[in-house]
XYZ file of C-alpha atoms in Angstrom:
437
model
C 18.324 -21.180 -17.598
C 18.675 -21.907 -21.302
C 16.530 -20.747 -24.206
C 15.612 -23.786 -26.269
C 13.499 -21.443 -28.383
C 13.540 -17.647 -28.103
C 10.955 -15.207 -29.443
C 12.028 -13.130 -32.416
C 9.743 -10.271 -31.397
C 9.154 -8.738 -28.001
C 5.861 -9.275 -26.238
C 6.109 -5.635 -25.173
C 4.208 -3.868 -27.922
C 4.996 -0.314 -28.935
C 1.598 1.335 -28.710
C 2.598 4.862 -29.727
C 1.093 4.563 -33.237
C -2.187 3.134 -31.945
C -2.334 5.829 -29.256
C -1.962 8.607 -31.825
C -4.848 7.200 -33.891
C -7.058 6.763 -30.833
C -6.363 10.277 -29.569
C -7.544 11.644 -32.912
C -10.765 9.609 -32.825
C -11.526 10.619 -29.245
C -10.893 14.289 -30.013
C -13.321 14.073 -32.957
C -15.990 12.465 -30.771
C -15.522 15.001 -27.977
C -15.974 17.825 -30.496
C -18.682 16.442 -32.767
C -20.508 13.923 -30.574
C -23.078 11.682 -32.215
C -22.271 12.909 -35.736
C -18.650 11.827 -35.325
C -19.683 8.417 -33.987
C -21.997 7.827 -36.948
C -19.263 8.755 -39.430
C -16.710 6.511 -37.707
C -19.134 3.570 -37.569
C -19.911 4.006 -41.256
C -16.219 4.125 -42.140
C -15.035 1.135 -40.102
C -18.121 -1.099 -39.826
C -20.230 0.097 -42.774
C -22.951 0.649 -40.157
C -25.741 3.169 -40.718
C -28.463 1.688 -38.495
C -29.482 2.684 -34.975
C -26.888 1.954 -32.325
C -29.143 1.160 -29.367
C -30.503 -2.353 -29.835
C -34.302 -2.229 -29.862
C -36.380 -4.682 -27.827
C -37.877 -6.082 -31.045
C -34.535 -6.733 -32.713
C -33.126 -8.163 -29.486
C -36.027 -10.583 -29.243
C -35.479 -11.738 -32.844
C -31.774 -12.321 -32.232
C -32.414 -14.263 -29.025
C -35.100 -16.377 -30.726
C -32.544 -17.384 -33.364
C -30.178 -18.921 -30.803
C -30.613 -22.724 -30.651
C -31.865 -24.076 -27.321
C -28.806 -26.268 -26.785
C -26.568 -23.210 -27.186
C -28.708 -21.314 -24.685
C -28.313 -24.154 -22.188
C -24.532 -24.064 -22.542
C -24.510 -20.292 -22.013
C -26.772 -20.717 -18.976
C -24.326 -23.265 -17.522
C -21.453 -20.809 -17.932
C -23.550 -17.998 -16.444
C -24.252 -20.069 -13.336
C -20.580 -20.893 -12.745
C -19.410 -17.323 -13.315
C -22.058 -15.700 -11.120
C -21.504 -18.248 -8.358
C -17.807 -17.420 -8.199
C -18.536 -13.694 -8.440
C -20.990 -13.944 -5.547
C -18.308 -15.598 -3.408
C -16.021 -12.688 -4.235
C -18.737 -10.202 -3.295
C -19.341 -11.984 0.002
C -15.630 -11.750 0.840
C -15.783 -7.998 1.426
C -18.285 -6.410 3.780
C -19.336 -3.187 5.462
C -17.973 -2.779 8.972
C -18.175 -0.350 11.872
C -15.482 -0.224 14.553
C -14.009 2.043 17.222
C -10.294 2.891 17.070
C -8.112 2.701 20.224
C -8.421 6.479 20.663
C -12.211 6.370 20.486
C -13.046 7.314 16.895
C -15.981 5.493 15.417
C -14.860 4.494 11.904
C -16.001 2.134 9.225
C -16.453 1.339 5.582
C -19.355 1.042 3.206
C -19.067 -1.132 0.113
C -20.964 0.704 -2.603
C -21.346 -0.438 -6.231
C -20.659 1.868 -9.157
C -23.779 3.539 -10.540
C -23.081 2.792 -14.215
C -20.738 0.253 -15.770
C -19.750 0.076 -19.419
C -18.913 -3.439 -20.595
C -17.125 -3.991 -23.895
C -17.422 -7.358 -25.629
C -14.961 -7.851 -28.508
C -16.057 -8.946 -31.987
C -13.917 -9.318 -35.064
C -12.670 -12.855 -35.803
C -14.596 -14.505 -32.964
C -17.970 -14.127 -31.257
C -16.876 -13.593 -27.645
C -20.057 -14.897 -26.045
C -18.383 -15.771 -22.755
C -16.814 -12.324 -22.454
C -20.314 -10.894 -22.159
C -20.945 -13.105 -19.141
C -17.595 -12.279 -17.576
C -18.020 -8.509 -17.566
C -21.790 -7.887 -17.398
C -22.819 -10.670 -14.996
C -19.937 -9.789 -12.672
C -21.069 -6.157 -12.608
C -24.616 -7.169 -11.759
C -23.470 -9.470 -8.945
C -21.528 -6.492 -7.597
C -24.822 -4.622 -7.467
C -24.294 -2.171 -10.332
C -27.830 -0.924 -11.094
C -27.204 0.098 -14.728
C -24.959 -1.619 -17.272
C -24.345 -0.397 -20.813
C -22.851 -3.118 -22.988
C -21.344 -2.722 -26.454
C -20.164 -5.181 -29.078
C -19.309 -4.751 -32.770
C -21.974 -5.644 -35.347
C -21.272 -8.551 -37.673
C -23.055 -7.603 -40.853
C -26.604 -6.424 -40.138
C -26.600 -7.167 -36.411
C -24.473 -8.186 -33.462
C -23.884 -11.906 -32.959
C -27.052 -13.616 -31.703
C -25.319 -15.749 -29.049
C -23.501 -12.685 -27.702
C -26.830 -10.857 -27.600
C -28.387 -13.686 -25.591
C -25.461 -13.714 -23.146
C -25.697 -9.937 -22.719
C -29.418 -10.141 -22.042
C -29.076 -13.117 -19.687
C -26.379 -11.255 -17.752
C -28.629 -8.252 -17.246
C -27.401 -5.568 -19.660
C -29.738 -2.576 -19.447
C -28.713 -1.043 -22.796
C -26.977 -2.881 -25.634
C -25.047 -0.885 -28.223
C -24.428 -2.419 -31.639
C -21.085 -0.703 -31.839
C -17.427 -1.585 -31.549
C -14.003 -0.033 -31.399
C -12.874 3.263 -29.939
C -16.256 4.833 -30.647
C -17.995 2.318 -28.388
C -15.589 2.980 -25.530
C -16.064 6.738 -25.946
C -19.860 6.467 -26.079
C -19.962 4.457 -22.863
C -17.553 6.833 -21.108
C -19.335 10.012 -22.207
C -22.897 8.665 -22.148
C -23.471 9.292 -25.878
C -26.754 7.693 -27.071
C -27.470 6.546 -23.491
C -27.304 9.630 -21.234
C -25.568 7.268 -18.791
C -21.831 8.049 -18.542
C -20.023 5.018 -17.159
C -18.109 5.160 -13.879
C -16.023 2.218 -15.065
C -15.377 0.504 -18.400
C -14.470 -3.173 -18.363
C -13.776 -5.882 -20.891
C -10.993 -6.850 -23.308
C -10.453 -5.555 -26.833
C -7.861 -4.908 -29.505
C -4.950 -2.477 -29.214
C -7.141 0.508 -30.123
C -9.782 -0.373 -27.533
C -7.083 -0.831 -24.897
C -5.549 2.547 -25.724
C -8.972 4.238 -25.615
C -9.602 2.845 -22.136
C -6.175 3.960 -20.926
C -6.574 7.487 -22.319
C -10.073 7.948 -20.881
C -8.910 6.726 -17.487
C -5.914 9.070 -17.553
C -8.099 12.080 -18.347
C -10.473 11.191 -15.510
C -13.491 10.359 -17.656
C -13.948 6.969 -15.972
C -12.155 4.117 -14.270
C -11.140 0.948 -16.094
C -10.639 -2.657 -15.083
C -7.129 -3.093 -16.517
C -5.032 -2.559 -19.630
C -5.473 -5.772 -21.628
C -2.980 -6.549 -24.373
C -2.539 -9.660 -26.544
C -3.498 -12.906 -24.803
C -0.656 -14.866 -23.171
C -0.132 -18.399 -21.896
C 2.717 -19.987 -19.980
C 2.931 -23.669 -19.172
C 5.086 -25.053 -16.375
C 5.583 -28.777 -16.904
C 7.699 -31.465 -15.280
C 9.292 -34.560 -16.817
C 6.086 -36.567 -16.294
C 3.906 -34.153 -18.298
C 2.296 -35.395 -21.497
C 3.988 -33.535 -24.399
C 0.750 -33.605 -26.423
C -1.152 -31.937 -23.584
C 1.531 -29.267 -23.239
C 1.652 -28.555 -26.958
C -2.123 -28.519 -27.434
C -2.556 -26.074 -24.556
C 0.136 -23.745 -25.868
C -1.452 -23.865 -29.309
C -4.936 -23.189 -27.926
C -3.972 -19.657 -26.904
C -1.837 -19.050 -29.974
C -4.986 -18.888 -32.080
C -6.027 -15.639 -30.338
C -3.770 -13.612 -32.616
C -0.466 -13.467 -34.431
C 1.058 -11.510 -31.544
C -0.063 -13.787 -28.684
C 2.960 -14.966 -26.656
C 3.152 -18.663 -25.696
C 5.814 -19.838 -23.232
C 6.986 -23.175 -21.813
C 9.087 -23.313 -18.622
C 10.461 -26.732 -17.659
C 13.384 -28.702 -16.238
C 12.979 -31.457 -18.864
C 15.103 -31.198 -22.009
C 13.280 -34.227 -23.408
C 9.954 -32.383 -23.075
C 11.424 -29.322 -24.794
C 12.548 -31.395 -27.761
C 9.217 -33.201 -28.026
C 7.186 -29.966 -27.952
C 9.439 -28.506 -30.663
C 8.741 -31.616 -32.744
C 4.974 -31.671 -32.159
C 4.132 -27.994 -32.525
C 4.416 -27.665 -36.338
C 2.383 -30.856 -36.775
C -0.443 -29.616 -34.548
C -0.403 -26.169 -36.147
C -0.728 -27.712 -39.610
C -3.812 -29.588 -38.404
C -5.615 -26.362 -37.393
C -8.337 -24.920 -39.663
C -6.457 -21.581 -39.679
C -2.799 -22.535 -39.227
C -1.390 -19.144 -40.247
C -2.325 -17.324 -37.022
C -0.945 -19.793 -34.437
C 2.044 -20.468 -36.672
C 3.046 -16.808 -36.643
C 2.340 -16.550 -32.921
C 4.602 -19.533 -32.251
C 7.380 -18.483 -34.606
C 7.568 -14.854 -33.495
C 6.438 -14.931 -29.856
C 6.898 -18.545 -28.729
C 9.576 -19.383 -26.174
C 10.821 -22.526 -24.439
C 13.056 -22.022 -21.418
C 14.943 -24.915 -19.819
C 15.600 -24.377 -16.104
C 17.839 -26.087 -13.542
C 15.397 -26.350 -10.640
C 11.791 -25.724 -9.598
C 12.962 -22.566 -7.831
C 14.451 -21.256 -11.064
C 11.218 -22.060 -12.897
C 9.332 -19.997 -10.305
C 11.775 -17.111 -10.726
C 11.412 -17.158 -14.519
C 7.626 -17.476 -14.430
C 7.201 -14.648 -11.923
C 9.417 -12.444 -14.086
C 7.210 -13.084 -17.131
C 4.019 -12.643 -15.019
C 1.860 -14.480 -17.586
C -1.837 -13.788 -18.071
C -2.684 -17.517 -17.991
C -0.395 -19.960 -16.202
C -0.771 -23.752 -16.276
C 1.158 -26.026 -13.927
C 1.120 -29.491 -15.495
C 2.952 -31.182 -12.655
C 2.524 -33.909 -10.039
C 2.422 -31.491 -7.096
C 0.456 -28.368 -8.147
C -0.063 -27.282 -4.516
C 3.662 -26.487 -4.137
C 3.450 -24.234 -7.169
C 0.304 -22.557 -5.845
C 2.235 -21.658 -2.688
C 5.412 -20.622 -4.534
C 4.223 -18.596 -7.548
C 3.170 -14.982 -7.044
C 2.759 -13.215 -10.408
C 0.112 -14.423 -12.853
C -3.385 -13.529 -13.974
C -5.002 -16.891 -13.248
C -3.507 -20.265 -12.314
C -4.624 -23.598 -13.787
C -3.561 -26.509 -11.611
C -2.763 -29.974 -12.907
C -3.351 -31.719 -16.222
C -7.089 -31.912 -15.529
C -7.242 -28.114 -15.845
C -6.760 -26.025 -18.989
C -6.930 -22.328 -19.813
C -9.937 -22.975 -22.031
C -11.945 -23.922 -18.924
C -11.303 -20.471 -17.482
C -11.854 -18.731 -20.792
C -15.340 -20.186 -21.121
C -17.196 -21.433 -18.090
C -15.328 -22.712 -15.015
C -16.101 -19.632 -12.903
C -13.163 -17.272 -12.273
C -13.071 -14.269 -14.608
C -11.165 -14.483 -17.869
C -10.418 -10.755 -18.220
C -6.831 -10.836 -16.935
C -3.681 -8.675 -16.812
C -1.148 -8.984 -19.639
C 2.243 -7.467 -20.493
C 3.570 -8.105 -16.943
C 0.724 -6.191 -15.297
C 0.216 -9.222 -13.034
C 3.154 -7.837 -11.055
C 0.745 -5.278 -9.607
C -2.804 -6.212 -10.615
C -5.242 -9.074 -10.630
C -7.947 -9.633 -13.214
C -11.491 -8.367 -13.501
C -13.546 -9.204 -10.441
C -16.542 -8.034 -8.447
C -14.369 -5.666 -6.423
C -13.505 -3.647 -9.558
C -17.145 -2.522 -9.678
C -17.219 -1.515 -5.999
C -16.196 1.632 -4.178
C -14.921 1.346 -0.600
C -16.244 4.420 1.187
C -14.955 5.167 4.687
C -16.472 7.326 7.421
C -15.436 8.535 10.861
C -16.787 10.306 13.916
C -15.165 10.899 17.331
C -17.447 9.290 19.903
C -17.417 12.465 22.050
C -15.706 15.865 22.460
C -12.907 14.409 24.577
C -11.936 12.072 21.752
C -12.205 14.919 19.256
C -9.807 16.967 21.381
C -7.352 14.088 21.697
C -7.264 13.516 17.946
C -7.084 17.280 17.347
C -4.003 17.572 19.591
C -2.082 14.975 17.639
C -3.358 16.184 14.274
C -2.401 19.776 15.044
C 1.147 18.884 15.994
C 1.577 16.475 13.061
C 0.267 19.115 10.663
C 2.973 21.536 11.761
C 5.608 18.821 11.459
C 4.545 18.663 7.814
C 4.464 22.436 7.475
C 0.677 22.581 6.945
C -0.475 25.509 9.084
C -3.989 25.598 7.641
C -4.548 21.976 8.632
C -3.262 22.665 12.137
C -5.603 25.617 12.635
C -8.668 23.514 11.773
C -7.762 21.396 14.800
C -6.746 24.378 16.962
C -10.159 25.930 16.412
C -11.827 22.820 17.815
C -9.458 22.674 20.746
C -10.325 26.224 21.796
C -14.025 25.922 20.888
C -14.708 22.761 22.891
C -12.249 23.463 25.736
C -12.714 27.180 26.589
C -10.033 28.568 28.875
C -7.856 25.450 28.786
C -4.090 25.913 28.620
C -2.143 23.685 26.261
C 1.470 22.557 26.557
C 2.056 23.073 22.829
C 1.339 25.875 20.373
C -2.410 26.281 19.773
C -3.359 29.183 17.539
C -5.934 31.526 19.021
C -8.196 32.630 16.195
C -9.190 36.295 16.491
C -12.843 37.210 16.756
C -14.246 38.638 13.533
């Protein structure tokens, strides 16, 4: 492999500074509760209104959304919930009997409360509301608290409509670390979240990670800056490749964009086109910095080497702009979501094609998929020996295995059952005889 262009900065962000800031904010909120949240919201968002969106204000915001925009959001909602329902249908309760005679099974139970964070800032992330809230509701979560930063005197109206359409039970006009903390601790809602989902900036990501580590709640995944990789062959249209790389570069100045290919001619053409397309953007500074500092083009010798490189990078979004996308589907193993063929683009997945757009970054695709219905579900197992004979059989093995592991207390729980349900029986291994008390 050869670097035609190499990033000047690493995509692996040092989060120690952000973590220190977030730890301080969380400690303040844990100590001072609502008063701390109000002070933080005033400082960062100049917000001194109520945090829980009232029905009246929600109605006004929804009324302000044009009907054609509502129809587009409804289209996206239908695609996303349809895919989520297929995911939900893929995992079921079951009840079986093991070879030894133990009745065992699983129950698929939704979380009781989900907290869904919808980013704000530079963009109104309307589709993110659908991705996290609607998916939770399809999973069967009965109560969803959703939060998004205010933009001036209110949250964005289209985001509000998407949150309401998706089924949010409480909407918080609040962003940042304070929103994550309020959902986790149940501040202003009295509904502590079992899980917090949704993307956000570095501070939001750190808050989720810290709260998960301390056991306050579960999280979907640790989401860093958005990434895209494009795999393209010598027949790929250089304009398509460049436009798609650029499309994700506008997320932020630290968004990595990568091209993996066997075609030197394509590499040269993308290098030529990129500055021209960036200059044509309404805000060229952001994608320009993303490209200059985090953009890479890697020239490979074979499709197998491309696969090796791509799997090492484990990109959040991965496009395969090739003649035979099915081969790549079978060969690639580490990515957040795969976009197959020139007819597909990451923007489809980001907005409305169906699969969730909350995806692993910073190589987390090596061990995790993206947000999905299953993240909101608990798999609860149960077991029961079908009769006393089966109980005794399992107790025999469990007793001996417990002593192999040096766990005498575990063994005696089985020994008690052996003697209780088989009075007078002699065993060919050590069974502790509990004294009468």
